Short mmCIF file of C-alpha atoms in Angstrom, two decimals:
data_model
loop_
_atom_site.label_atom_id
_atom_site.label_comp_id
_atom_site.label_asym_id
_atom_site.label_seq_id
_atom_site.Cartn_x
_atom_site.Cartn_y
_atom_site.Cartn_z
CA UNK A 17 -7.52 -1.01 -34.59
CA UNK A 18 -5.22 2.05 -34.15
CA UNK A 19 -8.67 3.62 -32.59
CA UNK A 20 -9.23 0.70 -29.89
CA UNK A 21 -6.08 1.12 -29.10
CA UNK A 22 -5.76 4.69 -28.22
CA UNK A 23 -9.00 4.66 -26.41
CA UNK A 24 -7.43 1.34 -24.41
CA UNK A 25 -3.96 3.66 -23.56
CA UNK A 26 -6.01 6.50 -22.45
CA UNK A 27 -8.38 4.02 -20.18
CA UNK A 28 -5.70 2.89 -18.60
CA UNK A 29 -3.83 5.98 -18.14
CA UNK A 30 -6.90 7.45 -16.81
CA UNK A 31 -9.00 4.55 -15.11
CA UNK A 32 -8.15 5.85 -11.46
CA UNK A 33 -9.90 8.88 -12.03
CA UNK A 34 -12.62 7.19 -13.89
CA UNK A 35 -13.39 4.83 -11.81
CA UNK A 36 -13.11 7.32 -8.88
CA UNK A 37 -15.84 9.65 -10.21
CA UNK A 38 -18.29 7.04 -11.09
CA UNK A 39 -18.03 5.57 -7.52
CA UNK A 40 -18.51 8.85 -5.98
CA UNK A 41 -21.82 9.87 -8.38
CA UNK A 42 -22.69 5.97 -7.29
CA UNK A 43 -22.25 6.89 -3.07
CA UNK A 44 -23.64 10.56 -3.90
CA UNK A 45 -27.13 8.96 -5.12
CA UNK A 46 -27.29 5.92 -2.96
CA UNK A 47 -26.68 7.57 0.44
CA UNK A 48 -27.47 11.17 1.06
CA UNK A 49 -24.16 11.44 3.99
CA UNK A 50 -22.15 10.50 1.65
CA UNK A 51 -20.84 14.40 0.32
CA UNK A 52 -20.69 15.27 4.01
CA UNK A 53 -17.59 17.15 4.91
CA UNK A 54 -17.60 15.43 8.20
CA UNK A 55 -17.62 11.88 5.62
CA UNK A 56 -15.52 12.95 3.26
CA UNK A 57 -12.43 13.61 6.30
CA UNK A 58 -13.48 10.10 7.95
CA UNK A 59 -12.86 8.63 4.50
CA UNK A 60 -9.77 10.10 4.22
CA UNK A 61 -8.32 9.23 7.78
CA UNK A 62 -9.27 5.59 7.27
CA UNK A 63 -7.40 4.89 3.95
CA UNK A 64 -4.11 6.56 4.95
CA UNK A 65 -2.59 3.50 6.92
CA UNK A 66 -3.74 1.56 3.83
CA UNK A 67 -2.28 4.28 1.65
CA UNK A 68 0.72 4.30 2.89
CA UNK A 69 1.41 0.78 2.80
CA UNK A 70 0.44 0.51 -0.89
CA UNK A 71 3.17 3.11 -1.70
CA UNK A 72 5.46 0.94 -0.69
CA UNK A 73 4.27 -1.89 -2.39
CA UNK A 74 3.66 0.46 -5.49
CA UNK A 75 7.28 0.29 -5.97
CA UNK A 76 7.62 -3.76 -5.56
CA UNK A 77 4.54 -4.39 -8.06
CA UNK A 78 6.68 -2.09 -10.63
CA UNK A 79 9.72 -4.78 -9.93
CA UNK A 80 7.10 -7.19 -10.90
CA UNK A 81 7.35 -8.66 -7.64
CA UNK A 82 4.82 -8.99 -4.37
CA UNK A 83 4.92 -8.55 -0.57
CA UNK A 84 2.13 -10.02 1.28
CA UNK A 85 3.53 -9.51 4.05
CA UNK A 86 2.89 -5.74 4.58
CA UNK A 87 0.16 -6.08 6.78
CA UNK A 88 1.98 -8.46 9.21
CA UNK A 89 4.74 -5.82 9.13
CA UNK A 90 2.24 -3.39 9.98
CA UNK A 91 1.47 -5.39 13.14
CA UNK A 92 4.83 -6.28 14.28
CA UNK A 93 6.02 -2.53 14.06
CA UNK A 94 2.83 -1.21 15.56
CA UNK A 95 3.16 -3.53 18.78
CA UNK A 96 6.47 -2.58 19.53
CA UNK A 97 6.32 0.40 18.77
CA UNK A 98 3.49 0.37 21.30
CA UNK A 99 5.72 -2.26 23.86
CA UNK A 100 8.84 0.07 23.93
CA UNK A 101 6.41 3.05 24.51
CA UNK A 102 5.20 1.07 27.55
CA UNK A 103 8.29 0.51 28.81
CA UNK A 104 10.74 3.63 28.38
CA UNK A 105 8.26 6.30 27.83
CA UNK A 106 10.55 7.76 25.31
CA UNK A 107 7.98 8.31 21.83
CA UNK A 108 11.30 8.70 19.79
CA UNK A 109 12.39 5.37 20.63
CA UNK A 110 9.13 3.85 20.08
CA UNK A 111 9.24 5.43 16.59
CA UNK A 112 12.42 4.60 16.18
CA UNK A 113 12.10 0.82 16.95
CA UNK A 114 8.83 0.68 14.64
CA UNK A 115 10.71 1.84 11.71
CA UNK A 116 13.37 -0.59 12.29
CA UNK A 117 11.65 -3.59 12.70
CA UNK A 118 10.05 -2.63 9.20
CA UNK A 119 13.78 -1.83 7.58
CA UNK A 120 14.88 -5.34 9.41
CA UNK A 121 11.83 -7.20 7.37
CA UNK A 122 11.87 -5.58 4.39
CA UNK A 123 16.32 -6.49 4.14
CA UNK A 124 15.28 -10.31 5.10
CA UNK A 125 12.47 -10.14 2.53
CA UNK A 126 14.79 -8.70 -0.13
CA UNK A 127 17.43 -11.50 0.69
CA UNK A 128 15.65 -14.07 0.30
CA UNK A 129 14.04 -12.93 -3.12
CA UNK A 130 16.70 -10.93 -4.65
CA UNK A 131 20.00 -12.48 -3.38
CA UNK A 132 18.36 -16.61 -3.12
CA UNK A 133 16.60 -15.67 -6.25
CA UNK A 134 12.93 -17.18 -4.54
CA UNK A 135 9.44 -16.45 -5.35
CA UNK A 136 8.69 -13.37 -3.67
CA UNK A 137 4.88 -14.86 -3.65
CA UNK A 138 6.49 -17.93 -1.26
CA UNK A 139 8.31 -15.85 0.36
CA UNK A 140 6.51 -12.99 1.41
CA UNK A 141 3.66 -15.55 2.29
CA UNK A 142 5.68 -16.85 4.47
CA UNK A 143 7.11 -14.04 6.53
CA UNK A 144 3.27 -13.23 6.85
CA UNK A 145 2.99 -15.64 8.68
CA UNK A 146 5.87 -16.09 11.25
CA UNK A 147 5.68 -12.55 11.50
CA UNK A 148 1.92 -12.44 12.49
CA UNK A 149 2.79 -15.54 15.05
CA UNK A 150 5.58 -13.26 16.43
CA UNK A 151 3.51 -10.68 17.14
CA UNK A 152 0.55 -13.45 18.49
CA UNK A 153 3.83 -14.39 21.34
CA UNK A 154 4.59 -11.05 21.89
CA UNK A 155 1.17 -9.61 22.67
CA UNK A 156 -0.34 -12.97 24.02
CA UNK A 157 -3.07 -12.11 22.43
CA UNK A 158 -3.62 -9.02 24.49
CA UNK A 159 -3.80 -5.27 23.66
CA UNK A 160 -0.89 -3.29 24.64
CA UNK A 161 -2.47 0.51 25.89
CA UNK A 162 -0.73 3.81 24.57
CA UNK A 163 -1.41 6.48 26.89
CA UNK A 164 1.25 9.24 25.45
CA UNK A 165 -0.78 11.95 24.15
CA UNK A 166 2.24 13.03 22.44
CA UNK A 167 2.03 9.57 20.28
CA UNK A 168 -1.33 9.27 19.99
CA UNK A 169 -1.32 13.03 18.27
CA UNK A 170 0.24 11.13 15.21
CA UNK A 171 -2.96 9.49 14.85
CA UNK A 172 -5.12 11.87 16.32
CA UNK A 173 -4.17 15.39 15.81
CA UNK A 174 -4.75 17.88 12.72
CA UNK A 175 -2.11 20.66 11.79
CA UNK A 176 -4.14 23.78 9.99
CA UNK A 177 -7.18 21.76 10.22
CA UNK A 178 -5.30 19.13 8.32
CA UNK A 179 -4.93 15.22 10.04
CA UNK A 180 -1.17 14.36 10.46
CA UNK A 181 -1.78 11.04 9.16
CA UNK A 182 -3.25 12.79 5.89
CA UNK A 183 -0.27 14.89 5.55
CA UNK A 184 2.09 12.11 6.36
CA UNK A 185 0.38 10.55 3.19
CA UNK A 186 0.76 13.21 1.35
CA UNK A 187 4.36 13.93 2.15
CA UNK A 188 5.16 10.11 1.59
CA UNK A 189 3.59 10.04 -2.17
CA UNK A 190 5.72 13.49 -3.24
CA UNK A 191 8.87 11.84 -1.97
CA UNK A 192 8.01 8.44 -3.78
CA UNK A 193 7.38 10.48 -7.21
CA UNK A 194 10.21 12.33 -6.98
CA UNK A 195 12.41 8.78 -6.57
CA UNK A 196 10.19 6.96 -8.89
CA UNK A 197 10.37 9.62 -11.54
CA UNK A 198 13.18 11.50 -11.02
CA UNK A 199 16.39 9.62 -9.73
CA UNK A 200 18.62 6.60 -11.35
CA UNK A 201 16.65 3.80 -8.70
CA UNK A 202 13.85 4.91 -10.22
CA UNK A 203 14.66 4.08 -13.69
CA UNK A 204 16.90 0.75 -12.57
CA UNK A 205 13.01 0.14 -11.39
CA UNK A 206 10.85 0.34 -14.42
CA UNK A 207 13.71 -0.96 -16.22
CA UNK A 208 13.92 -3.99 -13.97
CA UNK A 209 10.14 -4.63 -13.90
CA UNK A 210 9.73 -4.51 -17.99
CA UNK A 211 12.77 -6.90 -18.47
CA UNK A 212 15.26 -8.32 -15.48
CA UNK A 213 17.47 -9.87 -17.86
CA UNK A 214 18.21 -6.88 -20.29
CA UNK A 215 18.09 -4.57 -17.17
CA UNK A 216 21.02 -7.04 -15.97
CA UNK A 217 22.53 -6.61 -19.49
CA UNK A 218 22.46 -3.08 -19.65
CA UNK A 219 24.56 -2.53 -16.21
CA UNK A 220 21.86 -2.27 -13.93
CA UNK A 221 22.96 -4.11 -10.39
CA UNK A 222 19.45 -5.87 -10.51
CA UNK A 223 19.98 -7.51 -7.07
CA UNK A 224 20.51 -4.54 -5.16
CA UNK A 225 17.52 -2.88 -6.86
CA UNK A 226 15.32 -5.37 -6.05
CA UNK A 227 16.38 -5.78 -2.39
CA UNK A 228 16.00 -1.82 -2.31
CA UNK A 229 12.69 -2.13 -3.10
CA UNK A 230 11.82 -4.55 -0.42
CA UNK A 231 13.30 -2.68 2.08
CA UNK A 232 11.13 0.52 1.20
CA UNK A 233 8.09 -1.61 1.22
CA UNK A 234 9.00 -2.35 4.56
CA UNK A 235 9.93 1.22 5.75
CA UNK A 236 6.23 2.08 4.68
CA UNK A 237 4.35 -0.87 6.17
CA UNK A 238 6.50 0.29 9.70
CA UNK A 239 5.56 4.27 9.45
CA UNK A 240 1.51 2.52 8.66
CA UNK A 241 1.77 0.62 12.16
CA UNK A 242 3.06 3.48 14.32
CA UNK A 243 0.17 6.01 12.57
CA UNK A 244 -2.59 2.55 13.07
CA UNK A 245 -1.18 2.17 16.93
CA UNK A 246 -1.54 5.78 17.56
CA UNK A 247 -4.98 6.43 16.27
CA UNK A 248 -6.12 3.51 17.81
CA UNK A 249 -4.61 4.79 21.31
CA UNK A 250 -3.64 1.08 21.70
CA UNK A 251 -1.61 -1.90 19.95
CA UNK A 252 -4.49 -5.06 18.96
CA UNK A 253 -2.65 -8.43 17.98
CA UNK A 254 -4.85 -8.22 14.77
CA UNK A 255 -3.58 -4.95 13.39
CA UNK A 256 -3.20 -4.57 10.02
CA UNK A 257 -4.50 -8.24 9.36
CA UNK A 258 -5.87 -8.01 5.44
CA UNK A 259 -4.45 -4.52 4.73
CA UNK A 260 -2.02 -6.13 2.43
CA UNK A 261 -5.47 -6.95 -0.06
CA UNK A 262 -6.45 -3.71 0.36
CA UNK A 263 -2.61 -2.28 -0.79
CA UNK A 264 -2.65 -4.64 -3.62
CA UNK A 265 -5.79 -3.39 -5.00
CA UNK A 266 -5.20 0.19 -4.62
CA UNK A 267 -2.00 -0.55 -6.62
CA UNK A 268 -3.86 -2.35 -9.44
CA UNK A 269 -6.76 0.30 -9.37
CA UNK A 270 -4.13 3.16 -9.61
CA UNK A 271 -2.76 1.82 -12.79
CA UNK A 272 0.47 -0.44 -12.06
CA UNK A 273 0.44 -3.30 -14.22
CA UNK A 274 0.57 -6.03 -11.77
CA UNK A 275 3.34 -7.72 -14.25
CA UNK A 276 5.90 -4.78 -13.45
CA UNK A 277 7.76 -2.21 -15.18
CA UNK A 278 4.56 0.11 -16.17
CA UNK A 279 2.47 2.42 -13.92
CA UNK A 280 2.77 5.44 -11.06
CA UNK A 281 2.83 5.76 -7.97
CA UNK A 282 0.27 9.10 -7.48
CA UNK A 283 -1.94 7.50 -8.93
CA UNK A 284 -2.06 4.58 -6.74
CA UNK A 285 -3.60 7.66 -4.03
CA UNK A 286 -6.72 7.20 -5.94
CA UNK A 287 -6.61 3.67 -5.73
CA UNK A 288 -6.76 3.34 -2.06
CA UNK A 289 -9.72 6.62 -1.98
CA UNK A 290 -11.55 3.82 -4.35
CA UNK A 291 -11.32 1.14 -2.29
CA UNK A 292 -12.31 3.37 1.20
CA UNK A 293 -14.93 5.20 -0.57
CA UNK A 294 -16.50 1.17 -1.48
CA UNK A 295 -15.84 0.39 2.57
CA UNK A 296 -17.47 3.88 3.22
CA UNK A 297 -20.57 3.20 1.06
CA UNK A 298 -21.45 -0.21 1.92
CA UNK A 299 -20.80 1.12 6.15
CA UNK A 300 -23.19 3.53 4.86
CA UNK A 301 -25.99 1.36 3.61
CA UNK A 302 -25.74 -0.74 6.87
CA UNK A 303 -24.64 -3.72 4.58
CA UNK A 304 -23.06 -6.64 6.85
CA UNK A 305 -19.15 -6.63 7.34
CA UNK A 306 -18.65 -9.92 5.91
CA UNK A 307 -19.96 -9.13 2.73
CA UNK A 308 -18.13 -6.29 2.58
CA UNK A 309 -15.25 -8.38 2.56
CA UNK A 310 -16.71 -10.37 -0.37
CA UNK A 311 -17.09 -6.88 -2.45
CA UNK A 312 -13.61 -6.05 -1.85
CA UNK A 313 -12.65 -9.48 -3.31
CA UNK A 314 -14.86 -9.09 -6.12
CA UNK A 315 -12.89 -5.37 -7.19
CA UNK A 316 -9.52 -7.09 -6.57
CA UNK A 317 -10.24 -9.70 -9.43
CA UNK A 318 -11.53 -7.08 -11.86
CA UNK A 319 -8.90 -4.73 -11.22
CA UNK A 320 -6.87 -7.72 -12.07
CA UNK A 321 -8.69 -8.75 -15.16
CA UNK A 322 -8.75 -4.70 -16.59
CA UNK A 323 -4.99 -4.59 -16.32
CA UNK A 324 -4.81 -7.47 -18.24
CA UNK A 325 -7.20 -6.76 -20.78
CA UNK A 326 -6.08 -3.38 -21.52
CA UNK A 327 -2.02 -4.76 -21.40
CA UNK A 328 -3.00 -6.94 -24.18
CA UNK A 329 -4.57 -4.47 -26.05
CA UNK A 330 -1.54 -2.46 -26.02
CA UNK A 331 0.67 -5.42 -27.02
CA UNK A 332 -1.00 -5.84 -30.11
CA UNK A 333 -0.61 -1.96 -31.24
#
């Protein structure tokens, strides 16, 4: 029993990586473009929005909370980031308003959960929505054009060969370690997520580290819509529709138990690779979008059902 349940800890300590290597031996012998170098940077570029978002929402999984509304945050903060852009020119502003508008979410997101004590499920599904039909008013359904080169370089542009939005990614994920790992939130975190009531009994202003939470989901769903916007050179009413599925699952796949209070956040890096190297594949092998979808859906649920499994393995040791 002891046995099983070593082998269990180190699976899911180590099912990231695992999981990562056999999916790239899988792409590596069922398409030969797949170890490209030209591939392997396209890969990269297109899970960084994604990645970024699920570092926020890394942090909200270990409360043992949700926010499904990432992706709508995403949009909203991409579009006016875009609309002020439009209208003033000024790129700092633009930036500037983007991150805002995903502070401003992320506080009434955190109020309603932490301080009215709701389901963040509800809630979160909820300011999906409105927020998606804000963005529906505010576009009309139209694209809104960014033609600042200055902008668009924070999509676009490399620095020592290196794509900003790659190194934004990067930079984000050392910063949320070092909090995560190494400061008091971090530990009012994991100690929140394994138990709210004895975090609450041990001193730890549980409300406030909640709402914190939130707020950073937020902040990293708004800095994924202005890097979206500006490697898309233009704001869609559908951006980041669905990215909150992909978040969740990089989360999941990156170790987090989806329960709270247990996990990392690097690892969640490997997590979103997974789930753009299974989008890169299946592009690959000409298979229809739609059923990409449907393979996406299918790793969700098993990521699901492995954390369980292995969290009731280690119960029982």
């Amino acid at each position: 029993m002891k046995h099983k349940t070593g082998v269990a800890r180190k699976l899911s300590t180590y099912r990231s990586v695992i999981l990562f290597v056999i999916i790239c031996i899988a792409g590596t012998a069922l398409s030969s473009d797949f170890l490209s170098l030209s591939n392997f940077f396209n890969v990269i570029k297109q899970v960084a929005v994604a990645g970024i978002v699920a570092g926020g929402m890394t942090v909200v999984i270990l409360t043992g909370g949700i926010d499904l509304s990432v992706g709508s945050i995403v949009g909203l903060s991409g579009v006016l980031s875009a609309g002020v852009l439009a209208s003033t020119g000024s790129v700092v502003l633009a930036i500037l308003t983007g991150l805002a508008t995903g502070l401003i979410c992320g506080m009434v997101n955190g109020a309603f959960i932490s301080l009215l004590k709701l389901p963040p499920f509800i809630i979160t599904l909820g300011t999906m929505t409105m927020l998606r039909g804000i963005i529906l008013v505010y576009t009309k359904g139209s694209p809104i054009p960014v033609k600042s080169d200055v902008f668009k370089a924070i999509g676009k542009d490399s620095i020592a060969g290196i794509p900003i939005p790659i190194i934004l990614l990067i930079v984000l994920y050392v910063v949320l370690h070092i909090v995560i790992k190494h400061t008091t939130f971090g530990r009012k975190v994991y100690a929140f997520g394994g138990n709210r009531d004895a975090a609450w009994l041990a001193g730890i202003n549980v409300v406030r580290t909640e709402w914190k939470a939130y707020i950073l989901s937020g902040l990293c769903a708004a800095l994924a819509g202005i890097v979206l916007v500006a490697r898309l050179g233009s704001a869609q009413a559908t951006c980041g529709e669905g990215i909150e599925m992909d978040a969740i699952a990089a989360v999941v796949l990156g170790g987090t138990s989806m329960s709270g209070g247990s996990g990392f956040v690097l690892p969640t890096v490997i997590g979103a690779l997974i789930m753009g190297i299974i989008d890169n594949i299946l592009v690959l092998l000409n298979v229809n979008a739609l059923a990409i979808k449907i393979v996406k859906g299918i790793v969700i649920i098993l990521a699901v059902v492995l954390d369980r499994k292995l969290k009731k393995v280690s119960e029982k040791a």
